[in-house]
GROMACS .gro file of N, CA and C in nm:
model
  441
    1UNK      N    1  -2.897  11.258   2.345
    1UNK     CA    2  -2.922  11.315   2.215
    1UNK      C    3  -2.851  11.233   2.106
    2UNK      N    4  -2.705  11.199   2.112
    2UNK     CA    5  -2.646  11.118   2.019
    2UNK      C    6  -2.732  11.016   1.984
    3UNK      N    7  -2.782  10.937   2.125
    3UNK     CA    8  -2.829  10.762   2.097
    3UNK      C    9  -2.974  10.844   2.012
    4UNK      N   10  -3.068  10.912   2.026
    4UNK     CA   11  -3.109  10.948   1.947
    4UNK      C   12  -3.118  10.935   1.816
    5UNK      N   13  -3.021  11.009   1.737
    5UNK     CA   14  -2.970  11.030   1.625
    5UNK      C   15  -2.936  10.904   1.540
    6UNK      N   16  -2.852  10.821   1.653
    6UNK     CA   17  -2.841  10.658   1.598
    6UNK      C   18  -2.943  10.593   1.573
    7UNK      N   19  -3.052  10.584   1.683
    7UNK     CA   20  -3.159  10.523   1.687
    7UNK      C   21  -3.229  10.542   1.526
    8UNK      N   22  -3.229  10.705   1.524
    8UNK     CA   23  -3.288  10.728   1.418
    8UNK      C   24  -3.218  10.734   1.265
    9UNK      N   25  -3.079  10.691   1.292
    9UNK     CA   26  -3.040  10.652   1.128
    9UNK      C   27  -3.063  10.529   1.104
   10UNK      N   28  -3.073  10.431   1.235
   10UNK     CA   29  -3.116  10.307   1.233
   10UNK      C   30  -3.220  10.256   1.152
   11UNK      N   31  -3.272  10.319   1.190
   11UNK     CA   32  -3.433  10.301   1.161
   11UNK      C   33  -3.486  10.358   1.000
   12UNK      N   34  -3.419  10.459   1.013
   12UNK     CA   35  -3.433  10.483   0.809
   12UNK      C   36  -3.328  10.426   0.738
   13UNK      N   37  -3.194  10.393   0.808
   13UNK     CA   38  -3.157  10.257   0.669
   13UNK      C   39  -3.193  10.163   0.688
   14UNK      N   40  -3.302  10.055   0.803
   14UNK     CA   41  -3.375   9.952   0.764
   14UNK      C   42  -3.452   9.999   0.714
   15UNK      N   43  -3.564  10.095   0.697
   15UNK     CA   44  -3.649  10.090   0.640
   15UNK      C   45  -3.620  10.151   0.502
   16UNK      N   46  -3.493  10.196   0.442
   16UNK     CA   47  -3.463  10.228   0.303
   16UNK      C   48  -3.408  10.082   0.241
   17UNK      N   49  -3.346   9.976   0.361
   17UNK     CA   50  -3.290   9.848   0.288
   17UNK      C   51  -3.375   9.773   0.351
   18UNK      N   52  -3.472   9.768   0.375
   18UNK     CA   53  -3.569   9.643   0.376
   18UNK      C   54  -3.645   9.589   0.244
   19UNK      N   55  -3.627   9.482   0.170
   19UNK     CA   56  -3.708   9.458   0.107
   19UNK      C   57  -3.854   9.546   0.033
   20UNK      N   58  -3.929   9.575  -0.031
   20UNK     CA   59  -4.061   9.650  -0.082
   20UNK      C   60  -4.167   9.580   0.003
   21UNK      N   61  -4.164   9.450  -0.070
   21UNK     CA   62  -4.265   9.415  -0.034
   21UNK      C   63  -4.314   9.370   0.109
   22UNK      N   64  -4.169   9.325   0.166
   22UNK     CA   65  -4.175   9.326   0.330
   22UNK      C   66  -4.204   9.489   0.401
   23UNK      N   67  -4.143   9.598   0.360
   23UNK     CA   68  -4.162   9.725   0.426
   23UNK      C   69  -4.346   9.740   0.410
   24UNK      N   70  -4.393   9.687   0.265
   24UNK     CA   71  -4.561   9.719   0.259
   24UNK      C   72  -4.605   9.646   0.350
   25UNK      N   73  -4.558   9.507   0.365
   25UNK     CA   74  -4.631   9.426   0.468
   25UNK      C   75  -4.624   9.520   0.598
   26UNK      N   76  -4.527   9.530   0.653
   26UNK     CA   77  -4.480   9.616   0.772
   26UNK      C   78  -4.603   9.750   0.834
   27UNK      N   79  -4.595   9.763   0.670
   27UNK     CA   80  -4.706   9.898   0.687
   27UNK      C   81  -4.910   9.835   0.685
   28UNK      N   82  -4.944   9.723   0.705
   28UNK     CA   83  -5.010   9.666   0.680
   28UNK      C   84  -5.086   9.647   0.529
   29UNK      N   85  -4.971   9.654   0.436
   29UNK     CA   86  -5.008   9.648   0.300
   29UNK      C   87  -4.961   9.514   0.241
   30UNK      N   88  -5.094   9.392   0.266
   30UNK     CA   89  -4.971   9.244   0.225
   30UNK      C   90  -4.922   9.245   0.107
   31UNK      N   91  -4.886   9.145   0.035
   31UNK     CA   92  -4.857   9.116  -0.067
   31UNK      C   93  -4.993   9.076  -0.138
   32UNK      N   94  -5.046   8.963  -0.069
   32UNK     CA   95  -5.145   8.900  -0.091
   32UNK      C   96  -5.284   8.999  -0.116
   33UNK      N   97  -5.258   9.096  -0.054
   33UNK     CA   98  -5.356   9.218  -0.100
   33UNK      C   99  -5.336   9.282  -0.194
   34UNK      N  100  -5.218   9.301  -0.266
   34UNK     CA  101  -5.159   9.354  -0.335
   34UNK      C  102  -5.206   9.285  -0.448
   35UNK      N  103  -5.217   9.192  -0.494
   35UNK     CA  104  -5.238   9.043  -0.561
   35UNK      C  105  -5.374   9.069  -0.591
   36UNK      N  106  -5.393   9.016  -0.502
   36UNK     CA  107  -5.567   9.005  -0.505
   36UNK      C  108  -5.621   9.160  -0.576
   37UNK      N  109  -5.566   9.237  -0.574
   37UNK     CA  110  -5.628   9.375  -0.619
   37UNK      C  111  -5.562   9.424  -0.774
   38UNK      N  112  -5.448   9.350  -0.787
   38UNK     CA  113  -5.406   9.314  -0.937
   38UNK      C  114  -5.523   9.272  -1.044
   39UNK      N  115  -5.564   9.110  -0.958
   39UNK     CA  116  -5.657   8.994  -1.027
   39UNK      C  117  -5.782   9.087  -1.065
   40UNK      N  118  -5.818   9.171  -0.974
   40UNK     CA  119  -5.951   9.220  -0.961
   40UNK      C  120  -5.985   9.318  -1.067
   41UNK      N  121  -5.859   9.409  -1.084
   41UNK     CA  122  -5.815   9.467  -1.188
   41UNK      C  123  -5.798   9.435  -1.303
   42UNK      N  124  -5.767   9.318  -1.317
   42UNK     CA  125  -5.781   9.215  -1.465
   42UNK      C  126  -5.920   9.195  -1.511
   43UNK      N  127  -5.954   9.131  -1.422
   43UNK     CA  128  -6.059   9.062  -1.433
   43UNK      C  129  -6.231   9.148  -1.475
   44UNK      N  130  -6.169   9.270  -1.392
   44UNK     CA  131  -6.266   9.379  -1.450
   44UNK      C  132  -6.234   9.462  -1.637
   45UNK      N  133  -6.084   9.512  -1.657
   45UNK     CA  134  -6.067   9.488  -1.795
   45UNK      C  135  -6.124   9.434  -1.873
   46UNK      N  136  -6.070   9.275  -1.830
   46UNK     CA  137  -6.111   9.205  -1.952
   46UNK      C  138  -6.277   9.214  -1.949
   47UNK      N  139  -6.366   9.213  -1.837
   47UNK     CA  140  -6.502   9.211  -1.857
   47UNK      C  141  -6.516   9.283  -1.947
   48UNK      N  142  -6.471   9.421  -1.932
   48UNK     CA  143  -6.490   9.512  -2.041
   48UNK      C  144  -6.416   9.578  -2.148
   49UNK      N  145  -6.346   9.437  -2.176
   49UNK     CA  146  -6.319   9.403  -2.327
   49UNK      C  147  -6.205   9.517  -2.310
   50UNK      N  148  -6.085   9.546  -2.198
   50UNK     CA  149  -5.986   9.651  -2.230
   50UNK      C  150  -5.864   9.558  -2.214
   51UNK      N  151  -5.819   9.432  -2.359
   51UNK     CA  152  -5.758   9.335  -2.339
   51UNK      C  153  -5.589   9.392  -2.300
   52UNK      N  154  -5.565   9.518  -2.341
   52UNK     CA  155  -5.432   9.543  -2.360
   52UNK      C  156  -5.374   9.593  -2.185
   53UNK      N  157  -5.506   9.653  -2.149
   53UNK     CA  158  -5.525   9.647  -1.995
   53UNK      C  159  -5.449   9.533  -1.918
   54UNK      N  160  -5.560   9.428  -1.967
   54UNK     CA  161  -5.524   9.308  -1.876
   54UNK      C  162  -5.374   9.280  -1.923
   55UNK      N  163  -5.342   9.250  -2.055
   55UNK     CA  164  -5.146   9.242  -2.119
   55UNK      C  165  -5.097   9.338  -2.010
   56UNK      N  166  -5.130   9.451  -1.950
   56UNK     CA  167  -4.985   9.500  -1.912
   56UNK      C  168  -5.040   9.468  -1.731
   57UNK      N  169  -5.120   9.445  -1.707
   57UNK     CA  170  -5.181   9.402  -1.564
   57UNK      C  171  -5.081   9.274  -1.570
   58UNK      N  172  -5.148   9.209  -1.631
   58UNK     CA  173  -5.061   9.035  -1.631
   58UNK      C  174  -4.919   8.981  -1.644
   59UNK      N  175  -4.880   9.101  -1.737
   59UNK     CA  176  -4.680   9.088  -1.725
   59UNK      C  177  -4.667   9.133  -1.608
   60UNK      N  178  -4.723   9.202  -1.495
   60UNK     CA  179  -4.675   9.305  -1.417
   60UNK      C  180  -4.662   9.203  -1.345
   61UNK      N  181  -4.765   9.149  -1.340
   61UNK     CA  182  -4.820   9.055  -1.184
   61UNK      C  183  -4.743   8.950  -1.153
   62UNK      N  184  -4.726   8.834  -1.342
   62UNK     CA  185  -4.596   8.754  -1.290
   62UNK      C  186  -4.456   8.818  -1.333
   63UNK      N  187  -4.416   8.885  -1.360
   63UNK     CA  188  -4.303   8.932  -1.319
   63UNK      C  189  -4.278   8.925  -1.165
   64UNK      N  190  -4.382   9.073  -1.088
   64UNK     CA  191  -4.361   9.089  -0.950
   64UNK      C  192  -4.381   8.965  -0.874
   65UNK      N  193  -4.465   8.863  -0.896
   65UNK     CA  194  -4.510   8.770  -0.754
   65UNK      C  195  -4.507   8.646  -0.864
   66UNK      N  196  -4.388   8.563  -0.891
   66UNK     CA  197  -4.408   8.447  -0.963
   66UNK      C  198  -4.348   8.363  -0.847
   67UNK      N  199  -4.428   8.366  -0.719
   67UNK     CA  200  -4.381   8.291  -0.612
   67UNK      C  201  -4.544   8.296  -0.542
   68UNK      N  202  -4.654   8.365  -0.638
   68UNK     CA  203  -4.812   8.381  -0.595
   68UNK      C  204  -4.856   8.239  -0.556
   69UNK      N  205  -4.948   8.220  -0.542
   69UNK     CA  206  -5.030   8.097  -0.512
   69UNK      C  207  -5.073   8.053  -0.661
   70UNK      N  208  -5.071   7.886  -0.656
   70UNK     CA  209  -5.127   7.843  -0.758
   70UNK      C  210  -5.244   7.892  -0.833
   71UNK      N  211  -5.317   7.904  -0.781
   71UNK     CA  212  -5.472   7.901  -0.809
   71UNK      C  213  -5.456   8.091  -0.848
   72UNK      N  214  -5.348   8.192  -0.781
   72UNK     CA  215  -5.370   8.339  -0.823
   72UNK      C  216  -5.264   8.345  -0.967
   73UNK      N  217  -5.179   8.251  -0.992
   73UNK     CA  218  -5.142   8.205  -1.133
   73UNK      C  219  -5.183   8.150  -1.210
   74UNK      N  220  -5.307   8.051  -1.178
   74UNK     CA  221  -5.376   8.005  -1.303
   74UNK      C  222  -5.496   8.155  -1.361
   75UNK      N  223  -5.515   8.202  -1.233
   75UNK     CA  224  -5.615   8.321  -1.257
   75UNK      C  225  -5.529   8.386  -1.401
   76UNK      N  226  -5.479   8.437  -1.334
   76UNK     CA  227  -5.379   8.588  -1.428
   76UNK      C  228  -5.367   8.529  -1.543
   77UNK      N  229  -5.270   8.387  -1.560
   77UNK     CA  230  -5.217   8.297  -1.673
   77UNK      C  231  -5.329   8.282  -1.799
   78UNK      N  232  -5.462   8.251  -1.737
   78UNK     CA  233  -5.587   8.233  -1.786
   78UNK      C  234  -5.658   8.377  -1.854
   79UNK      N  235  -5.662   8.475  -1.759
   79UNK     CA  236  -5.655   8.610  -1.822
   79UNK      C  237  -5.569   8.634  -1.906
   80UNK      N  238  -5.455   8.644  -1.934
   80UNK     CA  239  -5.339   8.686  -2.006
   80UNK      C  240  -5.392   8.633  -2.117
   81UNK      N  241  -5.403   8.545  -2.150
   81UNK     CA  242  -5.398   8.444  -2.278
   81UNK      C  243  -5.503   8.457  -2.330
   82UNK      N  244  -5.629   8.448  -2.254
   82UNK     CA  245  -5.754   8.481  -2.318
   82UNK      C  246  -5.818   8.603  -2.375
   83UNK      N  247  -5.734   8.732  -2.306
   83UNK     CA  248  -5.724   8.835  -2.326
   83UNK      C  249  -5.645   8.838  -2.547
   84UNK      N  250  -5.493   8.777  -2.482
   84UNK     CA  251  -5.461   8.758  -2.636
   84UNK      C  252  -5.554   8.686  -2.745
   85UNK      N  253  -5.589   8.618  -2.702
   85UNK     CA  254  -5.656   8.508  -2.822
   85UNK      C  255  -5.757   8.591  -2.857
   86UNK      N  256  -5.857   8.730  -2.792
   86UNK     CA  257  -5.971   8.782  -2.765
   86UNK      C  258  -5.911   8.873  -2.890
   87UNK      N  259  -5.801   8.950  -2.858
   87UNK     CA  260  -5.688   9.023  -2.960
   87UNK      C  261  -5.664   8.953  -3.101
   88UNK      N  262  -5.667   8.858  -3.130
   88UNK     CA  263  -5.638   8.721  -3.201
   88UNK      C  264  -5.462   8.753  -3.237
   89UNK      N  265  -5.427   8.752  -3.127
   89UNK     CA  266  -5.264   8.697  -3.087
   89UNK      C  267  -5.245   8.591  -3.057
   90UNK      N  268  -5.289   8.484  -3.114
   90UNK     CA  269  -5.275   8.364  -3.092
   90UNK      C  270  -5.123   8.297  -3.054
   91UNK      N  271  -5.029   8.332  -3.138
   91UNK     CA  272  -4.901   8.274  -3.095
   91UNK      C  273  -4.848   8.334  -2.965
   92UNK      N  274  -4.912   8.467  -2.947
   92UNK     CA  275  -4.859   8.489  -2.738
   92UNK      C  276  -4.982   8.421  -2.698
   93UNK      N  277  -5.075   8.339  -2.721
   93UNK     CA  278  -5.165   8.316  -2.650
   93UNK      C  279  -5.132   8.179  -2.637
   94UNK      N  280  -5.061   8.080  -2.681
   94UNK     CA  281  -5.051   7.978  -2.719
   94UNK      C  282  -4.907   7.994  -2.608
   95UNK      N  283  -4.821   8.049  -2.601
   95UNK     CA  284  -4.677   8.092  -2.538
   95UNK      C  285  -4.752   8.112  -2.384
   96UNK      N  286  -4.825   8.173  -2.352
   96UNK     CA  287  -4.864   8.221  -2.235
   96UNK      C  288  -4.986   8.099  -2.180
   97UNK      N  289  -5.045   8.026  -2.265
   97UNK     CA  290  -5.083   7.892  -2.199
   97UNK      C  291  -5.010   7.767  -2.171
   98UNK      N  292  -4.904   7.741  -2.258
   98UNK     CA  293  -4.759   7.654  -2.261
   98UNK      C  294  -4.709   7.694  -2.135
   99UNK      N  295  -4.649   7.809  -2.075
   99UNK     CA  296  -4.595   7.876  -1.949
   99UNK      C  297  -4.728   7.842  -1.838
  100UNK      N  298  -4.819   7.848  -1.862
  100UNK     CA  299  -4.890   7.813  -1.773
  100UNK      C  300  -4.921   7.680  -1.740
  101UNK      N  301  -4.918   7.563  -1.821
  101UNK     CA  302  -4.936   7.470  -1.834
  101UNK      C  303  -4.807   7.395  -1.768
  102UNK      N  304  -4.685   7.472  -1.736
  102UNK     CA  305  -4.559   7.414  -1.650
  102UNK      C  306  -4.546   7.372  -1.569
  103UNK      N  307  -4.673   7.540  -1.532
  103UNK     CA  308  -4.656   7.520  -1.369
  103UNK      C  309  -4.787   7.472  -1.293
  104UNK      N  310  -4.877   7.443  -1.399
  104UNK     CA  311  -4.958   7.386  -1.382
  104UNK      C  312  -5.020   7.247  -1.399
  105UNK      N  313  -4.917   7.180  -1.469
  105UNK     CA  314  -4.945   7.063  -1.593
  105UNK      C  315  -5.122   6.953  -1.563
  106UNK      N  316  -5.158   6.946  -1.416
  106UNK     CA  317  -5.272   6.875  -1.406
  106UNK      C  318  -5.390   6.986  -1.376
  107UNK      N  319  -5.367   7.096  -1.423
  107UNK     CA  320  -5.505   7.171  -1.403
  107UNK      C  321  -5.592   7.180  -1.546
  108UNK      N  322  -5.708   7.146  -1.531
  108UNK     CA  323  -5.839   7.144  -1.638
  108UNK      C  324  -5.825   7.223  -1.692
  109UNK      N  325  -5.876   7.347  -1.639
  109UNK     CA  326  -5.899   7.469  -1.726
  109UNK      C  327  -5.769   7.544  -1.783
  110UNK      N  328  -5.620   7.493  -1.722
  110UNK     CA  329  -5.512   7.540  -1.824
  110UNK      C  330  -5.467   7.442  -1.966
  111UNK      N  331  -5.524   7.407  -1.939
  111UNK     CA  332  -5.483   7.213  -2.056
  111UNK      C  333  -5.622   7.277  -2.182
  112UNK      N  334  -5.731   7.263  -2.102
  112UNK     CA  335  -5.825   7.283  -2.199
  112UNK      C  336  -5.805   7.462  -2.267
  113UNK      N  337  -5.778   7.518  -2.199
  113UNK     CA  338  -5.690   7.639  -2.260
  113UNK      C  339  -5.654   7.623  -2.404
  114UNK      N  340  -5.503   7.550  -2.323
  114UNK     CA  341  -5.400   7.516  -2.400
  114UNK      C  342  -5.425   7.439  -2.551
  115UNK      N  343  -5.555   7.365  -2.575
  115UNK     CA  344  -5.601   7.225  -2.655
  115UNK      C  345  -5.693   7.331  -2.742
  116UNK      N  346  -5.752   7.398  -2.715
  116UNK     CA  347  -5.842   7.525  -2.749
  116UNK      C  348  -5.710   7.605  -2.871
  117UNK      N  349  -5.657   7.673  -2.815
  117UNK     CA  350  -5.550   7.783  -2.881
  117UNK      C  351  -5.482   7.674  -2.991
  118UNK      N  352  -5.480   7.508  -2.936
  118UNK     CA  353  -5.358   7.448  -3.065
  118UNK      C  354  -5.487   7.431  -3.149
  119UNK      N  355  -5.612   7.407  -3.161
  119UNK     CA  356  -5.749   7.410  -3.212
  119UNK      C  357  -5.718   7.500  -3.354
  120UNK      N  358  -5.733   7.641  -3.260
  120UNK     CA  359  -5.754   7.768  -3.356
  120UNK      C  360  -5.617   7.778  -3.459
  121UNK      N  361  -5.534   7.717  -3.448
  121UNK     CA  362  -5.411   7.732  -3.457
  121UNK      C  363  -5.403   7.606  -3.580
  122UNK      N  364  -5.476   7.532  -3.590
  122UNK     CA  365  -5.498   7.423  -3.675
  122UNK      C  366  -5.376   7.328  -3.615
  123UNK      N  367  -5.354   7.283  -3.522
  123UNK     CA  368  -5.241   7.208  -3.477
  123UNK      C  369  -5.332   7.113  -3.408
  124UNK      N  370  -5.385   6.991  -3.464
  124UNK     CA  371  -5.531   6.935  -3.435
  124UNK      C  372  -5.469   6.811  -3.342
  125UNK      N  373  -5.328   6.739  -3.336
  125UNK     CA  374  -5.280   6.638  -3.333
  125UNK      C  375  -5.239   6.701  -3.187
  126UNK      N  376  -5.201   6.836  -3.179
  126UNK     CA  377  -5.131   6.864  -3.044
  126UNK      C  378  -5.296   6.900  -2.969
  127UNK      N  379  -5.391   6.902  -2.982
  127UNK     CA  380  -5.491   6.972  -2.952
  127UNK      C  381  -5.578   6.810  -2.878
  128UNK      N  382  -5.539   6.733  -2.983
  128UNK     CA  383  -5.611   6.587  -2.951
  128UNK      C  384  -5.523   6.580  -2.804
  129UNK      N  385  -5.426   6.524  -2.816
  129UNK     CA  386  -5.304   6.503  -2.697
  129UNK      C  387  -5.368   6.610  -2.554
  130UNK      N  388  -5.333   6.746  -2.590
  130UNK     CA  389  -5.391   6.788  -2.495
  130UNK      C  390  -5.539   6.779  -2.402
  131UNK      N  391  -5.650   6.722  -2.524
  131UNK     CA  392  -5.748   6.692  -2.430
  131UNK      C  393  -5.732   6.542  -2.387
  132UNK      N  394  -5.686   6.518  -2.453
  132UNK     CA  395  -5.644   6.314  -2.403
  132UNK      C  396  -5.602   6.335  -2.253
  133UNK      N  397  -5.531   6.442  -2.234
  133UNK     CA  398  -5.468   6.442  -2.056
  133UNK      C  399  -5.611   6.514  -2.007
  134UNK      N  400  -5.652   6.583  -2.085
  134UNK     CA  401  -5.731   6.656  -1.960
  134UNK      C  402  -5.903   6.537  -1.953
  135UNK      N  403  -5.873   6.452  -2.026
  135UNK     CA  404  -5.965   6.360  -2.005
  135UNK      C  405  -5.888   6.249  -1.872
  136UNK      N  406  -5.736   6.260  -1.880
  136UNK     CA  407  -5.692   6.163  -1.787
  136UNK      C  408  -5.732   6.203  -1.588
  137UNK      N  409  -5.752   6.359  -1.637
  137UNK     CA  410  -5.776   6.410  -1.538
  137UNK      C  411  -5.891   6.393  -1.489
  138UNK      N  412  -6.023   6.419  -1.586
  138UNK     CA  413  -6.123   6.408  -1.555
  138UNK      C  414  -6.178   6.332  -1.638
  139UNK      N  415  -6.240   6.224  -1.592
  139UNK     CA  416  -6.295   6.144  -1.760
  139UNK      C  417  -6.415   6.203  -1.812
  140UNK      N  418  -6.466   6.292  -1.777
  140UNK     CA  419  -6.635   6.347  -1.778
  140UNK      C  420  -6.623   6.471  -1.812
  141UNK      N  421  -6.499   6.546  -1.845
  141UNK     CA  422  -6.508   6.665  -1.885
  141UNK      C  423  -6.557   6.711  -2.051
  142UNK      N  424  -6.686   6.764  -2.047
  142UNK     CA  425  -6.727   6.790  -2.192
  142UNK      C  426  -6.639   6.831  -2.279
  143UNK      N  427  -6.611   6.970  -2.234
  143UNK     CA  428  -6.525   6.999  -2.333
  143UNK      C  429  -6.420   6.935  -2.368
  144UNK      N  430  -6.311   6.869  -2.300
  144UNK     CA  431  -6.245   6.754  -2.402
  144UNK      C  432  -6.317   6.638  -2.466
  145UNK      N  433  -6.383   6.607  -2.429
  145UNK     CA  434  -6.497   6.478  -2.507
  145UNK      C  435  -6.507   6.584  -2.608
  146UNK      N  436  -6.554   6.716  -2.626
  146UNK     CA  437  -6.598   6.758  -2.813
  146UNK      C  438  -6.502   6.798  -2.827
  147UNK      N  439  -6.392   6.816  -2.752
  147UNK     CA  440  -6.278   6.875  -2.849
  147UNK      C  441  -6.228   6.819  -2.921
   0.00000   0.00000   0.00000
């Protein structure tokens, strides 16, 4: 009966001091599911134009998982910002493509983002620069050729 009792305090202070997101995994709840059902959640918002939606979806997401996969940070990063600029918050939109552009610096569609927002922003010299790289990236990409 004692070993019992041990067994079983055992077992609820690992599972009260285990990590969150490891105890969800545990429970077959990944992270990566977790994620993915964030994005999906954004991504439906913004379809329907509920930008402030996606703002508090998108702080949530990199706050919680800024260790996500590239490609589920350019997602969100790309939402976030476009969502603002949609708002015409341009200076968090311009802040939230800069942050993306860190951790991203050779991706297309965060550069051309980024060259877009210094555009609207009349910052034409930082806007040139920015498509100049995203032409280094791709030499054939339209939209920096008219940007």
């Amino acid at each position: 009966m004692f070993l019992n009792r041990v067994l079983f305090i055992a077992l609820a202070a690992l599972f009260l001091l285990w990590p969150f997101e490891q105890s969800r995994a545990l429970f077959g709840i990944s992270a990566r599911k977790a994620q993915n059902q964030m994005l999906t959640q954004a991504q439906e918002a913004y379809d329907d134009a509920q930008y402030k939606r996606v703002e508090e979806l998108g702080k949530e997401f990199l706050l919680k998982y800024p260790s996500a996969s590239k490609k589920r940070l350019k997602t969100m990063y790309l939402l976030l910002g476009d969502s603002y600029k949609e708002r015409g918050q341009y200076d968090k939109a311009l802040l939230t493509y800069n942050e993306a552009a860190e951790f991203l610096p050779k991706d297309e569609d965060v550069n051309l983002a980024l060259g877009g927002i210094y555009l609207i922003g009349g910052l034409t010299d930082n806007a040139k620069d920015i498509f100049r790289k995203v032409l280094e990236i791709n030499k054939e990409n339209k939209d920096a050729l008219l940007g």
